[in-house]
Amino acid sequence: MREIVLDTETTGFDPQQGDRIVEIGCLELYNHMPTGETFHVYINPERFMPDEAFGVHGIGADLLQPPQEPKPGQITLRDKPLFKDVGQGFLDFIGDAKLVIHNAAFDVKFLNAELKWMGLPQIAWERAVDTLAIARKKFPGSPASLDALCRRFGIDNASRTLHGALLDSEILADVYLELIGGRQPDFGLNTASTSSVDSGHQDDWRPFQRPAPLPPRITEQETAAHAAFVEAMGDGALWKKLSE
């Protein structure tokens, strides 16, 4: 099962009021485990950056009014691609996977607005797995922010001094795995190869479809004997009805 953990950063709260996406961060899970595949872009929103949004994520000092000289390591946006340059690549990456998002209504609203303006397919709401809703249902009355859930599950988020889409996706992946029962939600039945661990390499094995079906395990004689046995039961035999 393929899932995409996703987060965005924006210039504000409402795309219909002119706010835009400035960062998208995604990482891939396969059977609830990170594969190492990511999609990460910064985007020029073609507008100024409100002080309130800049205070949250620290992106786009060059889009403030008046523009600020960026500090070392600070991300500027004037030279970044527009959403129209990365929208199709984003859709190609997520494919038809489920999307794991914290407060999914916010991110899907922005993504669908940007995709609609480009004339690209929009994201169906039912594709979103909202970890905020899961946390509120699982821990009613308790704080359900990403930081609060990190504290609850003992997840290190010390590097999260500001919001960042890819970093938040990485943290959210850990939170999501805890919300659904830990890193082995299948009770450890999905065993991993130890040879890759011993050699110091991560095993990115995935199941694949066989090029040819396995041959049947029953012989032709057994098949014929079974057919004769069923035939002897008469036309009202339940087995015949089930095999129609």
CSV table of C-alpha atoms in Angstrom, one decimal:
chain,number,residue,atom,x,y,z
A,1,MET,CA,0.0,0.0,0.0
A,2,ARG,CA,1.5,3.3,-1.1
A,3,GLU,CA,0.8,6.5,0.9
A,4,ILE,CA,2.1,10.0,0.6
A,5,VAL,CA,2.7,12.2,3.7
A,6,LEU,CA,2.2,15.7,2.6
A,7,ASP,CA,2.5,19.3,4.0
A,8,THR,CA,2.4,22.8,2.5
A,9,GLU,CA,3.5,26.3,3.6
A,10,THR,CA,1.5,29.2,2.3
A,11,THR,CA,1.3,33.0,2.4
A,12,GLY,CA,-1.9,32.9,4.5
A,13,PHE,CA,-5.2,31.1,5.1
A,14,ASP,CA,-7.4,31.6,2.1
A,15,PRO,CA,-6.5,31.0,-1.6
A,16,GLN,CA,-9.7,32.8,-2.6
A,17,GLN,CA,-8.3,36.0,-1.0
A,18,GLY,CA,-5.1,35.8,-2.9
A,19,ASP,CA,-3.0,33.5,-0.7
A,20,ARG,CA,-0.7,31.1,-2.4
A,21,ILE,CA,1.4,28.0,-1.7
A,22,VAL,CA,5.2,28.7,-1.2
A,23,GLU,CA,6.4,25.2,-0.3
A,24,ILE,CA,5.3,21.6,-0.8
A,25,GLY,CA,7.0,18.7,1.0
A,26,CYS,CA,6.0,15.0,0.4
A,27,LEU,CA,7.5,11.7,1.4
A,28,GLU,CA,6.5,8.2,0.3
A,29,LEU,CA,5.4,5.4,2.6
A,30,TYR,CA,5.0,1.8,1.4
A,31,ASN,CA,3.2,-0.5,3.8
A,32,HIS,CA,3.4,2.3,6.3
A,33,MET,CA,7.2,2.5,6.1
A,34,PRO,CA,9.3,5.4,4.6
A,35,THR,CA,10.9,4.4,1.3
A,36,GLY,CA,13.3,7.4,1.1
A,37,GLU,CA,11.5,8.9,-1.9
A,38,THR,CA,10.5,12.5,-1.5
A,39,PHE,CA,9.1,15.5,-3.5
A,40,HIS,CA,10.1,18.9,-2.3
A,41,VAL,CA,9.8,22.3,-4.0
A,42,TYR,CA,9.8,26.0,-3.0
A,43,ILE,CA,7.4,28.1,-5.1
A,44,ASN,CA,7.3,31.8,-6.1
A,45,PRO,CA,3.8,32.9,-5.0
A,46,GLU,CA,4.0,36.0,-7.3
A,47,ARG,CA,2.9,38.2,-4.4
A,48,PHE,CA,4.3,39.7,-1.2
A,49,MET,CA,4.7,37.7,2.0
A,50,PRO,CA,2.6,38.8,5.0
A,51,ASP,CA,4.6,39.3,8.2
A,52,GLU,CA,2.4,36.8,10.0
A,53,ALA,CA,3.1,34.0,7.5
A,54,PHE,CA,6.8,34.9,7.5
A,55,GLY,CA,6.8,34.6,11.2
A,56,VAL,CA,5.5,31.0,11.0
A,57,HIS,CA,7.8,29.6,8.3
A,58,GLY,CA,10.5,32.2,7.7
A,59,ILE,CA,10.4,31.8,3.9
A,60,GLY,CA,10.6,34.7,1.5
A,61,ALA,CA,12.3,37.6,3.2
A,62,ASP,CA,12.8,39.0,-0.3
A,63,LEU,CA,9.0,39.1,-0.7
A,64,LEU,CA,8.3,41.2,2.4
A,65,GLN,CA,7.3,44.8,2.1
A,66,PRO,CA,9.8,46.3,2.2
A,67,PRO,CA,12.0,43.4,1.2
A,68,GLN,CA,14.6,42.2,3.8
A,69,GLU,CA,18.1,41.0,3.2
A,70,PRO,CA,17.9,37.3,3.7
A,71,LYS,CA,19.8,35.8,6.6
A,72,PRO,CA,22.3,33.0,6.0
A,73,GLY,CA,20.3,29.8,5.2
A,74,GLN,CA,17.1,31.7,4.8
A,75,ILE,CA,15.0,30.6,1.7
A,76,THR,CA,14.2,33.3,-0.8
A,77,LEU,CA,11.5,32.9,-3.4
A,78,ARG,CA,11.9,35.3,-6.3
A,79,ASP,CA,14.1,32.9,-8.2
A,80,LYS,CA,12.0,29.8,-7.5
A,81,PRO,CA,9.6,28.2,-10.0
A,82,LEU,CA,5.9,29.1,-10.3
A,83,PHE,CA,3.3,26.5,-9.3
A,84,LYS,CA,2.5,26.0,-13.0
A,85,ASP,CA,6.1,24.8,-13.5
A,86,VAL,CA,5.8,22.1,-10.7
A,87,GLY,CA,2.1,21.2,-10.6
A,88,GLN,CA,2.2,18.3,-13.0
A,89,GLY,CA,5.4,16.9,-11.3
A,90,PHE,CA,3.6,17.0,-8.0
A,91,LEU,CA,0.6,15.1,-9.4
A,92,ASP,CA,2.9,12.6,-11.0
A,93,PHE,CA,4.7,12.0,-7.7
A,94,ILE,CA,1.5,11.5,-5.6
A,95,GLY,CA,-0.2,9.3,-8.3
A,96,ASP,CA,-3.3,7.7,-6.9
A,97,ALA,CA,-1.9,7.2,-3.4
A,98,LYS,CA,-3.7,8.1,-0.2
A,99,LEU,CA,-2.5,11.4,1.2
A,100,VAL,CA,-1.6,11.6,4.9
A,101,ILE,CA,-2.1,15.3,6.0
A,102,HIS,CA,-2.4,17.0,9.3
A,103,ASN,CA,-5.4,19.3,9.0
A,104,ALA,CA,-6.1,18.0,5.5
A,105,ALA,CA,-8.9,20.5,4.8
A,106,PHE,CA,-6.3,23.4,4.8
A,107,ASP,CA,-3.7,21.8,2.5
A,108,VAL,CA,-6.2,20.2,0.1
A,109,LYS,CA,-8.0,23.5,-0.2
A,110,PHE,CA,-4.9,25.3,-1.3
A,111,LEU,CA,-3.7,22.5,-3.6
A,112,ASN,CA,-7.0,22.2,-5.4
A,113,ALA,CA,-7.1,26.0,-5.9
A,114,GLU,CA,-3.7,26.0,-7.5
A,115,LEU,CA,-4.5,22.9,-9.6
A,116,LYS,CA,-7.8,24.4,-10.7
A,117,TRP,CA,-6.1,27.7,-11.8
A,118,MET,CA,-3.8,25.5,-14.0
A,119,GLY,CA,-6.6,23.4,-15.4
A,120,LEU,CA,-5.2,20.2,-13.8
A,121,PRO,CA,-7.1,17.4,-12.1
A,122,GLN,CA,-8.0,18.2,-8.5
A,123,ILE,CA,-7.5,16.0,-5.4
A,124,ALA,CA,-10.6,14.1,-4.3
A,125,TRP,CA,-11.3,14.8,-0.6
A,126,GLU,CA,-11.8,11.1,0.2
A,127,ARG,CA,-8.1,10.5,-0.7
A,128,ALA,CA,-7.0,12.4,2.4
A,129,VAL,CA,-6.1,10.7,5.7
A,130,ASP,CA,-6.4,13.5,8.2
A,131,THR,CA,-4.1,12.8,11.2
A,132,LEU,CA,-5.6,15.8,13.1
A,133,ALA,CA,-9.1,14.1,13.0
A,134,ILE,CA,-7.5,10.8,13.9
A,135,ALA,CA,-5.7,12.3,16.9
A,136,ARG,CA,-8.8,14.2,18.1
A,137,LYS,CA,-10.9,11.0,17.9
A,138,LYS,CA,-8.2,8.9,19.7
A,139,PHE,CA,-7.4,11.5,22.4
A,140,PRO,CA,-10.5,13.5,22.8
A,141,GLY,CA,-10.0,16.8,24.7
A,142,SER,CA,-6.2,16.6,24.4
A,143,PRO,CA,-4.0,19.0,22.3
A,144,ALA,CA,-3.7,17.6,18.8
A,145,SER,CA,-1.1,19.9,17.2
A,146,LEU,CA,1.9,18.2,15.5
A,147,ASP,CA,4.1,19.5,18.4
A,148,ALA,CA,1.7,18.1,21.0
A,149,LEU,CA,1.6,14.7,19.3
A,150,CYS,CA,5.4,14.6,19.2
A,151,ARG,CA,5.5,15.2,22.9
A,152,ARG,CA,2.9,12.5,23.5
A,153,PHE,CA,4.8,9.9,21.4
A,154,GLY,CA,8.3,11.0,22.4
A,155,ILE,CA,9.2,12.0,18.8
A,156,ASP,CA,12.2,14.3,18.6
A,157,ASN,CA,11.2,17.6,16.9
A,158,ALA,CA,14.0,19.7,18.2
A,159,SER,CA,14.9,20.9,14.7
A,160,ARG,CA,11.4,22.3,14.2
A,161,THR,CA,11.9,25.9,15.3
A,162,LEU,CA,10.0,27.1,12.2
A,163,HIS,CA,7.5,25.3,10.1
A,164,GLY,CA,8.9,23.6,7.0
A,165,ALA,CA,7.0,21.4,4.6
A,166,LEU,CA,9.4,18.6,4.2
A,167,LEU,CA,10.6,18.6,7.8
A,168,ASP,CA,6.9,18.6,8.9
A,169,SER,CA,6.2,15.7,6.6
A,170,GLU,CA,9.0,13.7,8.1
A,171,ILE,CA,7.8,14.4,11.6
A,172,LEU,CA,4.2,13.7,10.6
A,173,ALA,CA,5.2,10.3,9.1
A,174,ASP,CA,6.5,9.3,12.6
A,175,VAL,CA,3.3,10.6,14.2
A,176,TYR,CA,1.1,8.9,11.8
A,177,LEU,CA,2.8,5.5,12.4
A,178,GLU,CA,2.2,5.9,16.1
A,179,LEU,CA,-1.4,6.9,15.6
A,180,ILE,CA,-2.1,3.7,13.7
A,181,GLY,CA,-0.3,1.5,16.1
A,182,GLY,CA,3.4,1.9,15.7
A,183,ARG,CA,5.9,0.9,13.1
A,184,GLN,CA,4.5,-2.6,12.9
A,185,PRO,CA,0.7,-2.2,12.6
A,186,ASP,CA,0.6,-5.7,11.1
A,187,PHE,CA,1.8,-7.2,14.4
A,188,GLY,CA,5.3,-7.9,13.0
A,189,LEU,CA,4.0,-10.2,10.2
A,190,ASN,CA,5.7,-8.1,7.6
A,191,THR,CA,9.3,-9.3,8.3
A,192,ALA,CA,12.2,-7.5,6.7
A,193,SER,CA,15.4,-8.9,5.4
A,194,THR,CA,18.3,-8.7,7.9
A,195,SER,CA,21.0,-9.0,5.2
A,196,SER,CA,20.6,-5.4,4.1
A,197,VAL,CA,20.7,-4.2,7.7
A,198,ASP,CA,23.8,-6.2,8.4
A,199,SER,CA,25.5,-4.7,5.3
A,200,GLY,CA,24.6,-1.2,6.3
A,201,HIS,CA,22.2,-0.6,3.5
A,202,GLN,CA,18.5,0.1,3.7
A,203,ASP,CA,16.4,-2.6,2.0
A,204,ASP,CA,13.8,-0.8,-0.3
A,205,TRP,CA,12.2,-4.1,-1.3
A,206,ARG,CA,8.7,-3.9,-2.7
A,207,PRO,CA,6.3,-6.7,-3.7
A,208,PHE,CA,5.8,-7.0,-7.5
A,209,GLN,CA,3.5,-8.9,-9.7
A,210,ARG,CA,4.8,-12.2,-10.9
A,211,PRO,CA,5.6,-12.3,-14.7
A,212,ALA,CA,3.6,-15.6,-14.9
A,213,PRO,CA,1.1,-17.1,-12.5
A,214,LEU,CA,2.3,-20.0,-10.4
A,215,PRO,CA,1.2,-23.4,-11.7
A,216,PRO,CA,-1.7,-25.1,-9.9
A,217,ARG,CA,-0.8,-27.4,-7.1
A,218,ILE,CA,-3.5,-30.0,-7.8
A,219,THR,CA,-3.0,-32.6,-10.5
A,220,GLU,CA,-5.2,-33.2,-13.5
A,221,GLN,CA,-6.4,-36.4,-12.0
A,222,GLU,CA,-7.4,-34.6,-8.8
A,223,THR,CA,-9.3,-31.9,-10.8
A,224,ALA,CA,-11.2,-34.6,-12.7
A,225,ALA,CA,-12.0,-36.5,-9.5
A,226,HIS,CA,-13.4,-33.3,-8.0
A,227,ALA,CA,-15.5,-32.6,-11.0
A,228,ALA,CA,-17.0,-36.1,-11.0
A,229,PHE,CA,-17.7,-35.8,-7.2
A,230,VAL,CA,-19.6,-32.5,-7.7
A,231,GLU,CA,-21.5,-33.9,-10.7
A,232,ALA,CA,-22.7,-36.8,-8.6
A,233,MET,CA,-24.3,-34.3,-6.2
A,234,GLY,CA,-27.0,-33.4,-8.8
A,235,ASP,CA,-28.1,-30.0,-10.3
A,236,GLY,CA,-29.1,-28.7,-6.9
A,237,ALA,CA,-25.6,-28.9,-5.4
A,238,LEU,CA,-24.5,-25.8,-3.6
A,239,TRP,CA,-21.0,-26.2,-5.0
A,240,LYS,CA,-22.3,-25.7,-8.5
A,241,LYS,CA,-24.2,-22.5,-7.6
A,242,LEU,CA,-21.1,-21.1,-5.9
A,243,SER,CA,-18.9,-21.9,-9.0
A,244,GLU,CA,-21.3,-20.3,-11.5
